Tab-separated table of C-alpha atoms in Angstrom:
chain	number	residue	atom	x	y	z
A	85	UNK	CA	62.039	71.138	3.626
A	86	UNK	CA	62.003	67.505	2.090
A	87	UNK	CA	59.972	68.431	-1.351
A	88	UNK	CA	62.930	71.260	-1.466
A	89	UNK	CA	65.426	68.698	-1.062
A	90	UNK	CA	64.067	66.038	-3.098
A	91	UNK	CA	63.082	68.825	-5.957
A	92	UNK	CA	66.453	68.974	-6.188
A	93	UNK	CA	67.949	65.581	-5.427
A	94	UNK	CA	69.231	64.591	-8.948
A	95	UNK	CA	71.416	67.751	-9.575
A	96	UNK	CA	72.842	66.842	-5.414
A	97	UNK	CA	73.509	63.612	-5.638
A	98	UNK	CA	74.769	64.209	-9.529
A	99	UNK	CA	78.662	63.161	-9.146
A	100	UNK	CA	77.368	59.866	-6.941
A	101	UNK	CA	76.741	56.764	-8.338
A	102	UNK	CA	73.226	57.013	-7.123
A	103	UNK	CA	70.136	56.366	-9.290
A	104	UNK	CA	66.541	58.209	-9.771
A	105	UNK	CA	65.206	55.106	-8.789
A	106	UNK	CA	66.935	54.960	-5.903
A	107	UNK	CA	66.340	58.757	-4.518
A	108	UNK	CA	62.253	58.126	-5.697
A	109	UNK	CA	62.219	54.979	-3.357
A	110	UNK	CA	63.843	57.139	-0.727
A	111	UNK	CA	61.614	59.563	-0.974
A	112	UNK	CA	58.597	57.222	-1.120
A	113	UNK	CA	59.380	55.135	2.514
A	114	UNK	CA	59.700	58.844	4.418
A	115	UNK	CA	56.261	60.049	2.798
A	116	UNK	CA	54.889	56.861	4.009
A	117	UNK	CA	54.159	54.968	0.941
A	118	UNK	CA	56.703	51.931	1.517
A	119	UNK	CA	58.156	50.135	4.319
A	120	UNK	CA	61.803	50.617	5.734
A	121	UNK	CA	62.009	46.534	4.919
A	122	UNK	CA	60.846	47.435	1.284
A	123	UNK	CA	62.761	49.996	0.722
A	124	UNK	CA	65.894	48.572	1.630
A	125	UNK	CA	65.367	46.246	-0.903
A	126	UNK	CA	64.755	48.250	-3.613
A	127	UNK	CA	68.018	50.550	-2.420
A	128	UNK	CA	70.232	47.793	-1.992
A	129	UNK	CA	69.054	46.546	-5.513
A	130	UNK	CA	71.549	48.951	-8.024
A	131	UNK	CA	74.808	47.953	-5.390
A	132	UNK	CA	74.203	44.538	-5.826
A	133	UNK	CA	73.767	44.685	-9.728
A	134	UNK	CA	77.876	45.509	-9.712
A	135	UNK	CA	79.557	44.189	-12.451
A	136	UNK	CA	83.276	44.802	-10.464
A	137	UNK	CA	84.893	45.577	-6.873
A	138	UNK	CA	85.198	48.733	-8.015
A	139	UNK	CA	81.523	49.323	-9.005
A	140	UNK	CA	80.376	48.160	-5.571
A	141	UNK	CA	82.520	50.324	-4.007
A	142	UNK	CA	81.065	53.221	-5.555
A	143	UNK	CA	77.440	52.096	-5.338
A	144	UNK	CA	77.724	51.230	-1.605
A	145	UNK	CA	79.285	54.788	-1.360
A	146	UNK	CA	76.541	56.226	-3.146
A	147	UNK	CA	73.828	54.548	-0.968
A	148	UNK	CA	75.816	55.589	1.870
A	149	UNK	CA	75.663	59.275	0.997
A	150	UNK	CA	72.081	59.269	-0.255
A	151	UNK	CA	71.016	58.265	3.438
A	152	UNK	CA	73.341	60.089	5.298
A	153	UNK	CA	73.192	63.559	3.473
A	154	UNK	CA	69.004	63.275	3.678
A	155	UNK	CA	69.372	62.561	7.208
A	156	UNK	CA	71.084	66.058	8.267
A	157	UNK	CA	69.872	67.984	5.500
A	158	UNK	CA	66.059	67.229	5.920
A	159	UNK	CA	66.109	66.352	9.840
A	160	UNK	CA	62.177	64.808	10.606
A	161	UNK	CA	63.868	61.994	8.615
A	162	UNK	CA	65.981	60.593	10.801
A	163	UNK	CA	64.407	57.873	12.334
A	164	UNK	CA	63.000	56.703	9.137
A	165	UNK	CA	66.740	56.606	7.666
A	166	UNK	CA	68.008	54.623	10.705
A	167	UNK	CA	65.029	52.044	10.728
A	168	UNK	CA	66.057	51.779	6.331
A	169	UNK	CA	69.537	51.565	7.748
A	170	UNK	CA	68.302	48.883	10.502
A	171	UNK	CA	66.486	46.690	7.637
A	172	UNK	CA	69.494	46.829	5.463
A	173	UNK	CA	71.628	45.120	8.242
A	174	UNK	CA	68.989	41.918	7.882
A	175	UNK	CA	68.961	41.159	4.398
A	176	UNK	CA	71.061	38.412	3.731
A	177	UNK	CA	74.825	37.563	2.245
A	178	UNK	CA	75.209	39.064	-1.086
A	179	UNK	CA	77.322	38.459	-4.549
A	180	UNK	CA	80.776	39.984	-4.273
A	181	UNK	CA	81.396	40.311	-8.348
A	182	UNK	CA	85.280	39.312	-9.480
A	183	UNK	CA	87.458	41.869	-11.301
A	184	UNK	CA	89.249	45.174	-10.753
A	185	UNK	CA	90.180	46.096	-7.382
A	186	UNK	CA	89.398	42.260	-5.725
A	187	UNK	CA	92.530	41.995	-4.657
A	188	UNK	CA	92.286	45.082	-2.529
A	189	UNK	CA	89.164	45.428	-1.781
A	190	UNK	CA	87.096	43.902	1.310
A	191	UNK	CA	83.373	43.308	1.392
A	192	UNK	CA	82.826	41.094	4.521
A	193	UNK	CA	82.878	38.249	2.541
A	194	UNK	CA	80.025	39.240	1.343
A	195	UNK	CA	78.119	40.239	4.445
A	196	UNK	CA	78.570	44.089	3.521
A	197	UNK	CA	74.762	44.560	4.871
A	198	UNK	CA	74.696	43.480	7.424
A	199	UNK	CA	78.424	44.859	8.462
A	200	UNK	CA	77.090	48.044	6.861
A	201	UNK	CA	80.489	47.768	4.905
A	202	UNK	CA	82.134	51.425	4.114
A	203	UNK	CA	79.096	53.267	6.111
A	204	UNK	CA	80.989	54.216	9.102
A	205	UNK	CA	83.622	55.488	7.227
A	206	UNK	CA	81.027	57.756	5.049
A	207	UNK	CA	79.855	59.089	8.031
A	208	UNK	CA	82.823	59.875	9.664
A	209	UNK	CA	84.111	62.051	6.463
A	210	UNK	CA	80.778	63.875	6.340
A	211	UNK	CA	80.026	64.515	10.083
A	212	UNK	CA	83.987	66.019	10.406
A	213	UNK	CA	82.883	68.193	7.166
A	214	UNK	CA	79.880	69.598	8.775
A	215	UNK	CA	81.733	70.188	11.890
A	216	UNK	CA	84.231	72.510	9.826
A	217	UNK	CA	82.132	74.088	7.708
A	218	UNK	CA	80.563	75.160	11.157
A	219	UNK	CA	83.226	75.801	13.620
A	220	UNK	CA	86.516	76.451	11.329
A	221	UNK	CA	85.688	77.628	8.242
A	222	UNK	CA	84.275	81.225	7.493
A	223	UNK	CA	80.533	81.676	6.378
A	224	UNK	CA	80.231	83.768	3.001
A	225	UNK	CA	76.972	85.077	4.825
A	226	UNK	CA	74.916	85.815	8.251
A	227	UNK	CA	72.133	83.217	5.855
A	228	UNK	CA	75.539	81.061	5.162
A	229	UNK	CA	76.246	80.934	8.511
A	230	UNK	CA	73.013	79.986	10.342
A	231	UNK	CA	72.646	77.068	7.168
A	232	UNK	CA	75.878	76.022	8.171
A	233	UNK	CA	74.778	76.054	12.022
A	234	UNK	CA	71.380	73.566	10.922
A	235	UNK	CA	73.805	71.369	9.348
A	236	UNK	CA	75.915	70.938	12.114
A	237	UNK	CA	73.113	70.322	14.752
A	238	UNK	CA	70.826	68.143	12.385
A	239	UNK	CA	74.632	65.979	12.056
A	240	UNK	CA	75.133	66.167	16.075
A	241	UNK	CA	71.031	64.738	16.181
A	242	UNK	CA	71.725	62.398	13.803
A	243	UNK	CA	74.771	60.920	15.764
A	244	UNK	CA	72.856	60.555	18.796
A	245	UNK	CA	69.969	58.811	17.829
A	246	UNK	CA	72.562	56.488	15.982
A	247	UNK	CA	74.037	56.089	19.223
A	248	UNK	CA	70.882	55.579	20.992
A	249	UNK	CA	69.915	51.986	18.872
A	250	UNK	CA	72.547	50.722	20.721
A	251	UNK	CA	73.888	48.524	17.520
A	252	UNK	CA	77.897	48.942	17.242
A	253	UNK	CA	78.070	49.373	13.623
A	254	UNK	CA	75.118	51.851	13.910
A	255	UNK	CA	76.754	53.510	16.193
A	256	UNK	CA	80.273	53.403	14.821
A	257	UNK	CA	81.313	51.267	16.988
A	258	UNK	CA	81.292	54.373	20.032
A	259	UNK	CA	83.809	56.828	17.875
A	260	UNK	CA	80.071	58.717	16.589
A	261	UNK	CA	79.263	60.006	19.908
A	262	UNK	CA	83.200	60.917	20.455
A	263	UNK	CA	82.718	62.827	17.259
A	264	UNK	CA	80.332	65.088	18.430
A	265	UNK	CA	80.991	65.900	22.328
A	266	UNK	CA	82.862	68.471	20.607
A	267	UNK	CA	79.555	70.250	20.442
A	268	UNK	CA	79.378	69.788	24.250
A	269	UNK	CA	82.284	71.338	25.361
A	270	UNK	CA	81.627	74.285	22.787
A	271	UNK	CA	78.250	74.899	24.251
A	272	UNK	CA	78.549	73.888	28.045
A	273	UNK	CA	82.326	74.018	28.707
A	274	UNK	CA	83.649	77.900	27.352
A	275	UNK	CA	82.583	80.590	28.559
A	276	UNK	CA	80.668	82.737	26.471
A	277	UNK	CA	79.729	85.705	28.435
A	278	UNK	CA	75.876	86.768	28.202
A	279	UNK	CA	76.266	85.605	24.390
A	280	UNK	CA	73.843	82.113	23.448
A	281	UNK	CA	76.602	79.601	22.764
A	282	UNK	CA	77.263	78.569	18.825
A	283	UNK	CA	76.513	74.725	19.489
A	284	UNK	CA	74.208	74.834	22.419
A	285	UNK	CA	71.317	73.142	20.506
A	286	UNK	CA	73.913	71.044	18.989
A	287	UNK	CA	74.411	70.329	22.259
A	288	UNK	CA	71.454	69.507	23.230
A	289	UNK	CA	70.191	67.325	20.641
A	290	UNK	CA	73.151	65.306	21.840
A	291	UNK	CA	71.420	65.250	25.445
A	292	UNK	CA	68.058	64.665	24.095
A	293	UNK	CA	68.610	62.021	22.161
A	294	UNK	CA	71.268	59.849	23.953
A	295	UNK	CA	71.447	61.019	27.299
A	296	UNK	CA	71.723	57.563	28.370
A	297	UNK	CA	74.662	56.510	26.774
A	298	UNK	CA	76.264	59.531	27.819
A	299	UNK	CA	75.548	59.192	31.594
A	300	UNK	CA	76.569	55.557	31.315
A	301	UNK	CA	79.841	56.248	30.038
A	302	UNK	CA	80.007	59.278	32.800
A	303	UNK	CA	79.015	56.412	35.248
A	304	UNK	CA	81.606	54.019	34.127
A	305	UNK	CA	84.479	56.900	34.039
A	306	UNK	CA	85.341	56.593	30.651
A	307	UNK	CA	88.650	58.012	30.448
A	308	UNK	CA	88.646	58.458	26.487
A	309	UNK	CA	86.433	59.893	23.621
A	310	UNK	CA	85.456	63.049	25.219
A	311	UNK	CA	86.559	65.563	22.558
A	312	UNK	CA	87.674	69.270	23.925
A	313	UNK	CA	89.244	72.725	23.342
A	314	UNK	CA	90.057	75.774	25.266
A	315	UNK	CA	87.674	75.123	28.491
A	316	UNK	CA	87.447	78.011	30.589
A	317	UNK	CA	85.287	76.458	32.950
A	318	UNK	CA	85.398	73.096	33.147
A	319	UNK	CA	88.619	72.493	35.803
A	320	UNK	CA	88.309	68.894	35.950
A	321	UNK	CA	89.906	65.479	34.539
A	322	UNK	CA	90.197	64.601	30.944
A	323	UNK	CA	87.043	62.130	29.624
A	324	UNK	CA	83.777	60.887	31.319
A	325	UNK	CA	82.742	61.388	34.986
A	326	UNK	CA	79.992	61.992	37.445
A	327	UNK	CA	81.720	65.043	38.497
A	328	UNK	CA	81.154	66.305	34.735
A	329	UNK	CA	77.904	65.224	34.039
A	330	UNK	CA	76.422	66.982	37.715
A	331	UNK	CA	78.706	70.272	35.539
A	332	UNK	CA	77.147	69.597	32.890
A	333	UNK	CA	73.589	69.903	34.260
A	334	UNK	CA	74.791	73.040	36.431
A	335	UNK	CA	75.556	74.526	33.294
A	336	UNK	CA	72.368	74.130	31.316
A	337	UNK	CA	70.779	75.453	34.505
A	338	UNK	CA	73.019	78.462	34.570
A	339	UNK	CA	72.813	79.093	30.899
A	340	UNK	CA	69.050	78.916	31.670
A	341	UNK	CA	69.295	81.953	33.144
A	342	UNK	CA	71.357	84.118	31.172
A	343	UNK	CA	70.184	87.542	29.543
A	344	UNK	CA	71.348	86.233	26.255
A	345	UNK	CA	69.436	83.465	25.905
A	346	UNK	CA	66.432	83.460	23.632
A	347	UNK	CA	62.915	81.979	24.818
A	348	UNK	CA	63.753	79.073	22.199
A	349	UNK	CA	66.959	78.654	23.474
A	350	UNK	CA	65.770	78.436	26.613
A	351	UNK	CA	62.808	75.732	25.706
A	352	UNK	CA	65.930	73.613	24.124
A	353	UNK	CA	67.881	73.493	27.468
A	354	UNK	CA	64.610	72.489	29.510
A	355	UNK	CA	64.346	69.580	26.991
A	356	UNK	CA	67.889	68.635	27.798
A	357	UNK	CA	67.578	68.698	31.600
A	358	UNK	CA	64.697	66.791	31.034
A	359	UNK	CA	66.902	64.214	29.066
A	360	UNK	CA	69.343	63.968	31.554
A	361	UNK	CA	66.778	63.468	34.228
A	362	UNK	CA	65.395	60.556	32.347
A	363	UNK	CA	68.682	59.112	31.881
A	364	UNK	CA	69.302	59.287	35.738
A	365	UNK	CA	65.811	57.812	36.809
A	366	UNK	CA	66.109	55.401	34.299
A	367	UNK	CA	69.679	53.901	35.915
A	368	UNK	CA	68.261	53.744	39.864
């Protein structure tokens, strides 16, 4: 999956200001060649070499989408992107150049690595596109569909390992995870009949991932950020509770046992319970 993506990297990333240079070192840290420290130097490099506001805009939105974009689309490189994202928050204050768009434009004062400045945003705008192209729009294809469907759970893993770090700009400062319960109520919260739910590894990958931060916010009672639909089943308050997360683990357990479910389907709800069970042990 990443030579595929790579092999074709260029003609992707073709209407970003993104350089060869750039998708080569990318390339280069996840095959194990260069550091995450290294490479965010050498990615942070073209940005920096912006002549105008304008042209470190665009740069920083390239970067941006270079990481992101590998980071769903080839998924064992997750944690590499986050610990290139993690070294890019320590490099130091950087030249904000004078010119077109200053007057309008803000770059931290020129701490826009270590605020991450425009990322969240980025993210935001591609994780709500995946989550469309999933769950609104129509699929061309049965092959369209279940590309569409890898997307949208390799964006829902991404989130929660973001959210796992623990770092607020990493994490988007709490709105990621709100993102993506959406998955959670799709898989855990409708009722589907005997049929596998559309997001239930979604789902899951949410659980696996950052199970803790969802049981904390559960714990704490968070009233907002819990994103949901039609539920047919869940008949409880609005947000985070105890009284959802014990549904929540019925529900895996009861999907668990449904004729629909493939083996694999079933191996990716054990690995959830697990999750959740770790999260719980891990609070006592």
């Amino acid at each position: 999956m990443a030579n595929e993506f790579f092999s074709n990297a260029k003609s992707t990333f073709a209407d970003y200001d993104i350089t060869e240079d750039q998708i080569n070192t990318l390339r280069g840290c996840l095959e194990g060649n260069i550091t995450s420290e290294e490479a965010a130097k050498r990615l942070t490099s073209h940005p920096e070499a912006s002549s105008t506001p304008v042209e470190l805009t665009q740069r920083l939105g390239g970067l941006w989408t270079l990481l992101n974009d590998t980071a769903v689309r080839v998924e064992s490189a997750q944690e590499n992107i986050i610990s290139i994202l993690q070294a890019i928050k320590k490099l130091p204050k950087a030249n904000v150049p004078e010119g077109e768009g200053e007057e309008y434009m803000d770059f931290d004062e020129g701490y826009y690595w270590k605020e991450l400045t425009g990322w969240a945003n980025n993210w935001a705008d591609a994780f709500n596109s995946y989550a469309s192209g999933y769950l609104i729009e129509r699929s061309a294809s049965d092959q369209d569909r279940e590309k569409r469907r890898m997307v949208w759970t390799n964006a829902c893993a991404y989130t929660a390992r973001l959210a796992a770090t623990g770092d607020e700009a990493l994490s988007s400062y709490g709105s990621g995870l709100d993102r993506a319960t959406r998955a959670i109520a799709e898989a855990l919260e409708i009722d589907t009949g005997d049929k596998e739910p559309d997001s239930l590894e979604a789902a899951a990958q949410l659980f696996r991932y950052s199970s803790r931060e969802l049981y904390r916010r559960c714990k704490e009672g968070r009233t907002e950020g819990m994103l949901t639909g039609k539920s047919d089943l869940w008949q409880g308050g609005d947000g985070f509770s105890d009284a959802r997360w014990r549904f929540w683990s019925q529900r895996w357990n009861a999907l668990a046992q449904q004729k629909g479910i493939s083996d694999r389907g079933r191996g990716i709800i054990q690995k959830a319970l697990e999750a959740m069970q770790e999260a719980e042990a891990a609070d006592r």
